[in-house]
Amino acid sequence: MDTMSDVSPPVATGIVNRMKTMAQRVNEQICLLDARGRLRTVTEQPESGLATAEYAVVMIAATGFAGLLVVILKSGTVEGLLNGLVERALSVGG
């Protein structure tokens, strides 16, 4: 029995199927070893922060919003409204 041709077909098929199953399991374990840290993060712990790219996008959006807010607050209309609000608040108190 030196070759697969010497083995009866049902036995050979069973051996081949078991070898394929074992190879698949080994491949899965190797993949788990390669990505163990990432898989652990995804499956066991929820994300508790932003990734670098997400952080950059959020910071750019926040900076843009802050700039827009500064422009709005420096406009004459808003400045007049805020001054009137402060004057009324001070006049009520004393």
GROMACS .gro file of N, CA and C in nm:
model
  282
    1MET      N    1   0.083  -0.118   0.000
    1MET     CA    2   0.000   0.000   0.000
    1MET      C    3   0.087   0.125   0.000
    2ASP      N    4   0.157   0.147  -0.108
    2ASP     CA    5   0.245   0.262  -0.117
    2ASP      C    6   0.176   0.384  -0.174
    3THR      N    7   0.070   0.367  -0.250
    3THR     CA    8   0.003   0.480  -0.314
    3THR      C    9  -0.145   0.477  -0.283
    4MET      N   10  -0.212   0.587  -0.317
    4MET     CA   11  -0.357   0.594  -0.296
    4MET      C   12  -0.431   0.495  -0.385
    5SER      N   13  -0.372   0.454  -0.496
    5SER     CA   14  -0.439   0.359  -0.584
    5SER      C   15  -0.449   0.221  -0.520
    6ASP      N   16  -0.363   0.194  -0.420
    6ASP     CA   17  -0.367   0.065  -0.351
    6ASP      C   18  -0.477   0.060  -0.246
    7VAL      N   19  -0.537   0.174  -0.211
    7VAL     CA   20  -0.640   0.182  -0.107
    7VAL      C   21  -0.776   0.177  -0.174
    8SER      N   22  -0.871   0.108  -0.111
    8SER     CA   23  -1.005   0.101  -0.171
    8SER      C   24  -1.068   0.239  -0.173
    9PRO      N   25  -1.152   0.272  -0.273
    9PRO     CA   26  -1.210   0.406  -0.289
    9PRO      C   27  -1.283   0.460  -0.166
   10PRO      N   28  -1.369   0.384  -0.096
   10PRO     CA   29  -1.435   0.443   0.022
   10PRO      C   30  -1.337   0.483   0.131
   11VAL      N   31  -1.235   0.401   0.153
   11VAL     CA   32  -1.135   0.432   0.255
   11VAL      C   33  -1.056   0.556   0.214
   12ALA      N   34  -1.018   0.562   0.087
   12ALA     CA   35  -0.942   0.677   0.038
   12ALA      C   36  -1.024   0.805   0.049
   13THR      N   37  -1.152   0.798   0.016
   13THR     CA   38  -1.239   0.916   0.026
   13THR      C   39  -1.249   0.962   0.171
   14GLY      N   40  -1.264   0.868   0.263
   14GLY     CA   41  -1.271   0.903   0.405
   14GLY      C   42  -1.144   0.969   0.454
   15ILE      N   43  -1.031   0.915   0.411
   15ILE     CA   44  -0.902   0.972   0.451
   15ILE      C   45  -0.886   1.113   0.394
   16VAL      N   46  -0.921   1.129   0.268
   16VAL     CA   47  -0.909   1.260   0.203
   16VAL      C   48  -1.000   1.361   0.272
   17ASN      N   49  -1.122   1.321   0.304
   17ASN     CA   50  -1.215   1.412   0.372
   17ASN      C   51  -1.162   1.452   0.509
   18ARG      N   52  -1.107   1.354   0.584
   18ARG     CA   53  -1.052   1.387   0.716
   18ARG      C   54  -0.931   1.480   0.703
   19MET      N   55  -0.849   1.457   0.601
   19MET     CA   56  -0.733   1.544   0.581
   19MET      C   57  -0.776   1.685   0.543
   20LYS      N   58  -0.880   1.698   0.461
   20LYS     CA   59  -0.931   1.831   0.425
   20LYS      C   60  -0.985   1.902   0.549
   21THR      N   61  -1.058   1.827   0.633
   21THR     CA   62  -1.113   1.886   0.755
   21THR      C   63  -1.000   1.932   0.847
   22MET      N   64  -0.898   1.848   0.862
   22MET     CA   65  -0.785   1.886   0.947
   22MET      C   66  -0.712   2.007   0.891
   23ALA      N   67  -0.693   2.010   0.760
   23ALA     CA   68  -0.625   2.124   0.698
   23ALA      C   69  -0.705   2.252   0.718
   24GLN      N   70  -0.837   2.242   0.708
   24GLN     CA   71  -0.922   2.359   0.728
   24GLN      C   72  -0.912   2.408   0.872
   25ARG      N   73  -0.913   2.316   0.968
   25ARG     CA   74  -0.901   2.355   1.109
   25ARG      C   75  -0.767   2.421   1.138
   26VAL      N   76  -0.661   2.365   1.081
   26VAL     CA   77  -0.528   2.423   1.100
   26VAL      C   78  -0.523   2.563   1.040
   27ASN      N   79  -0.579   2.579   0.921
   27ASN     CA   80  -0.582   2.710   0.856
   27ASN      C   81  -0.660   2.811   0.940
   28GLU      N   82  -0.773   2.770   0.997
   28GLU     CA   83  -0.851   2.859   1.083
   28GLU      C   84  -0.771   2.900   1.206
   29GLN      N   85  -0.701   2.805   1.266
   29GLN     CA   86  -0.622   2.836   1.385
   29GLN      C   87  -0.506   2.930   1.351
   30ILE      N   88  -0.444   2.911   1.236
   30ILE     CA   89  -0.336   3.001   1.194
   30ILE      C   90  -0.390   3.141   1.174
   31CYS      N   91  -0.507   3.152   1.113
   31CYS     CA   92  -0.569   3.283   1.093
   31CYS      C   93  -0.600   3.348   1.227
   32LEU      N   94  -0.647   3.268   1.323
   32LEU     CA   95  -0.676   3.323   1.455
   32LEU      C   96  -0.548   3.370   1.523
   33LEU      N   97  -0.439   3.295   1.506
   33LEU     CA   98  -0.312   3.337   1.565
   33LEU      C   99  -0.261   3.465   1.502
   34ASP      N  100  -0.278   3.480   1.371
   34ASP     CA  101  -0.233   3.600   1.303
   34ASP      C  102  -0.310   3.724   1.348
   35ALA      N  103  -0.438   3.709   1.371
   35ALA     CA  104  -0.523   3.824   1.400
   35ALA      C  105  -0.582   3.817   1.540
   36ARG      N  106  -0.516   3.749   1.631
   36ARG     CA  107  -0.574   3.726   1.763
   36ARG      C  108  -0.610   3.856   1.834
   37GLY      N  109  -0.523   3.954   1.833
   37GLY     CA  110  -0.553   4.080   1.901
   37GLY      C  111  -0.673   4.149   1.843
   38ARG      N  112  -0.682   4.156   1.712
   38ARG     CA  113  -0.795   4.222   1.646
   38ARG      C  114  -0.924   4.146   1.670
   39LEU      N  115  -0.920   4.014   1.660
   39LEU     CA  116  -1.041   3.935   1.681
   39LEU      C  117  -1.089   3.950   1.825
   40ARG      N  118  -0.997   3.953   1.919
   40ARG     CA  119  -1.036   3.967   2.059
   40ARG      C  120  -1.105   4.102   2.080
   41THR      N  121  -1.052   4.206   2.019
   41THR     CA  122  -1.112   4.339   2.032
   41THR      C  123  -1.252   4.342   1.973
   42VAL      N  124  -1.270   4.280   1.857
   42VAL     CA  125  -1.399   4.284   1.790
   42VAL      C  126  -1.502   4.200   1.864
   43THR      N  127  -1.462   4.083   1.913
   43THR     CA  128  -1.560   3.990   1.969
   43THR      C  129  -1.583   4.008   2.119
   44GLU      N  130  -1.483   4.049   2.194
   44GLU     CA  131  -1.497   4.052   2.339
   44GLU      C  132  -1.522   4.191   2.397
   45GLN      N  133  -1.464   4.293   2.337
   45GLN     CA  134  -1.474   4.426   2.395
   45GLN      C  135  -1.535   4.522   2.294
   46PRO      N  136  -1.634   4.599   2.334
   46PRO     CA  137  -1.687   4.700   2.241
   46PRO      C  138  -1.585   4.811   2.221
   47GLU      N  139  -1.595   4.880   2.110
   47GLU     CA  140  -1.503   4.991   2.085
   47GLU      C  141  -1.533   5.102   2.184
   48SER      N  142  -1.429   5.151   2.247
   48SER     CA  143  -1.449   5.254   2.349
   48SER      C  144  -1.393   5.388   2.306
   49GLY      N  145  -1.355   5.404   2.182
   49GLY     CA  146  -1.299   5.530   2.137
   49GLY      C  147  -1.300   5.540   1.987
   50LEU      N  148  -1.235   5.640   1.939
   50LEU     CA  149  -1.231   5.663   1.795
   50LEU      C  150  -1.097   5.617   1.740
   51ALA      N  151  -1.099   5.566   1.620
   51ALA     CA  152  -0.975   5.535   1.549
   51ALA      C  153  -0.912   5.666   1.503
   52THR      N  154  -0.790   5.661   1.462
   52THR     CA  155  -0.718   5.783   1.425
   52THR      C  156  -0.788   5.859   1.313
   53ALA      N  157  -0.834   5.789   1.210
   53ALA     CA  158  -0.901   5.857   1.099
   53ALA      C  159  -1.033   5.919   1.144
   54GLU      N  160  -1.108   5.846   1.225
   54GLU     CA  161  -1.234   5.900   1.277
   54GLU      C  162  -1.208   6.022   1.364
   55TYR      N  163  -1.103   6.014   1.446
   55TYR     CA  164  -1.067   6.125   1.533
   55TYR      C  165  -1.035   6.249   1.450
   56ALA      N  166  -0.960   6.230   1.342
   56ALA     CA  167  -0.924   6.343   1.256
   56ALA      C  168  -1.048   6.406   1.193
   57VAL      N  169  -1.141   6.325   1.147
   57VAL     CA  170  -1.263   6.378   1.085
   57VAL      C  171  -1.345   6.455   1.188
   58VAL      N  172  -1.357   6.401   1.309
   58VAL     CA  173  -1.432   6.469   1.414
   58VAL      C  174  -1.365   6.601   1.451
   59MET      N  175  -1.234   6.603   1.459
   59MET     CA  176  -1.163   6.727   1.494
   59MET      C  177  -1.180   6.833   1.385
   60ILE      N  178  -1.176   6.792   1.259
   60ILE     CA  179  -1.196   6.888   1.150
   60ILE      C  180  -1.337   6.944   1.154
   61ALA      N  181  -1.436   6.858   1.178
   61ALA     CA  182  -1.575   6.904   1.186
   61ALA      C  183  -1.594   6.997   1.305
   62ALA      N  184  -1.535   6.963   1.419
   62ALA     CA  185  -1.548   7.048   1.538
   62ALA      C  186  -1.482   7.184   1.516
   63THR      N  187  -1.368   7.185   1.450
   63THR     CA  188  -1.299   7.311   1.421
   63THR      C  189  -1.382   7.397   1.327
   64GLY      N  190  -1.439   7.335   1.226
   64GLY     CA  191  -1.526   7.409   1.134
   64GLY      C  192  -1.648   7.466   1.203
   65PHE      N  193  -1.708   7.386   1.291
   65PHE     CA  194  -1.825   7.433   1.366
   65PHE      C  195  -1.786   7.548   1.459
   66ALA      N  196  -1.670   7.539   1.523
   66ALA     CA  197  -1.625   7.646   1.612
   66ALA      C  198  -1.600   7.774   1.532
   67GLY      N  199  -1.541   7.763   1.414
   67GLY     CA  200  -1.519   7.880   1.329
   67GLY      C  201  -1.650   7.945   1.288
   68LEU      N  202  -1.747   7.863   1.250
   68LEU     CA  203  -1.879   7.914   1.213
   68LEU      C  204  -1.945   7.984   1.331
   69LEU      N  205  -1.933   7.926   1.449
   69LEU     CA  206  -1.991   7.986   1.569
   69LEU      C  207  -1.926   8.121   1.599
   70VAL      N  208  -1.795   8.132   1.582
   70VAL     CA  209  -1.726   8.260   1.605
   70VAL      C  210  -1.776   8.365   1.508
   71VAL      N  211  -1.791   8.328   1.381
   71VAL     CA  212  -1.839   8.424   1.280
   71VAL      C  213  -1.980   8.471   1.315
   72ILE      N  214  -2.065   8.379   1.356
   72ILE     CA  215  -2.204   8.415   1.390
   72ILE      C  216  -2.206   8.506   1.513
   73LEU      N  217  -2.128   8.471   1.615
   73LEU     CA  218  -2.129   8.550   1.739
   73LEU      C  219  -2.068   8.689   1.719
   74LYS      N  220  -1.980   8.705   1.623
   74LYS     CA  221  -1.920   8.836   1.598
   74LYS      C  222  -2.006   8.925   1.509
   75SER      N  223  -2.112   8.871   1.454
   75SER     CA  224  -2.198   8.953   1.368
   75SER      C  225  -2.269   9.059   1.453
   76GLY      N  226  -2.301   9.171   1.391
   76GLY     CA  227  -2.363   9.283   1.463
   76GLY      C  228  -2.498   9.248   1.523
   77THR      N  229  -2.578   9.171   1.452
   77THR     CA  230  -2.711   9.135   1.501
   77THR      C  231  -2.703   9.052   1.628
   78VAL      N  232  -2.619   8.950   1.627
   78VAL     CA  233  -2.606   8.863   1.744
   78VAL      C  234  -2.543   8.940   1.859
   79GLU      N  235  -2.446   9.025   1.828
   79GLU     CA  236  -2.384   9.105   1.934
   79GLU      C  237  -2.487   9.196   2.001
   80GLY      N  238  -2.574   9.258   1.921
   80GLY     CA  239  -2.680   9.342   1.977
   80GLY      C  240  -2.777   9.262   2.063
   81LEU      N  241  -2.815   9.143   2.017
   81LEU     CA  242  -2.904   9.057   2.096
   81LEU      C  243  -2.841   9.018   2.229
   82LEU      N  244  -2.713   8.980   2.225
   82LEU     CA  245  -2.646   8.940   2.348
   82LEU      C  246  -2.629   9.058   2.444
   83ASN      N  247  -2.594   9.176   2.391
   83ASN     CA  248  -2.582   9.294   2.477
   83ASN      C  249  -2.716   9.328   2.541
   84GLY      N  250  -2.824   9.323   2.464
   84GLY     CA  251  -2.958   9.349   2.519
   84GLY      C  252  -2.995   9.250   2.627
   85LEU      N  253  -2.962   9.124   2.605
   85LEU     CA  254  -2.992   9.019   2.704
   85LEU      C  255  -2.916   9.044   2.834
   86VAL      N  256  -2.788   9.078   2.822
   86VAL     CA  257  -2.708   9.104   2.942
   86VAL      C  258  -2.758   9.229   3.014
   87GLU      N  259  -2.793   9.335   2.940
   87GLU     CA  260  -2.843   9.458   3.004
   87GLU      C  261  -2.973   9.433   3.077
   88ARG      N  262  -3.064   9.355   3.016
   88ARG     CA  263  -3.191   9.324   3.085
   88ARG      C  264  -3.167   9.240   3.209
   89ALA      N  265  -3.073   9.146   3.201
   89ALA     CA  266  -3.044   9.062   3.317
   89ALA      C  267  -2.986   9.145   3.431
   90LEU      N  268  -2.900   9.241   3.397
   90LEU     CA  269  -2.841   9.326   3.501
   90LEU      C  270  -2.942   9.424   3.559
   91SER      N  271  -3.035   9.471   3.477
   91SER     CA  272  -3.134   9.566   3.526
   91SER      C  273  -3.237   9.499   3.617
   92VAL      N  274  -3.264   9.372   3.595
   92VAL     CA  275  -3.359   9.299   3.681
   92VAL      C  276  -3.298   9.278   3.818
   93GLY      N  277  -3.170   9.254   3.822
   93GLY     CA  278  -3.103   9.226   3.949
   93GLY      C  279  -3.082   9.349   4.035
   94GLY      N  280  -3.083   9.466   3.981
   94GLY     CA  281  -3.052   9.577   4.069
   94GLY      C  282  -3.093   9.702   4.015
   0.00000   0.00000   0.00000
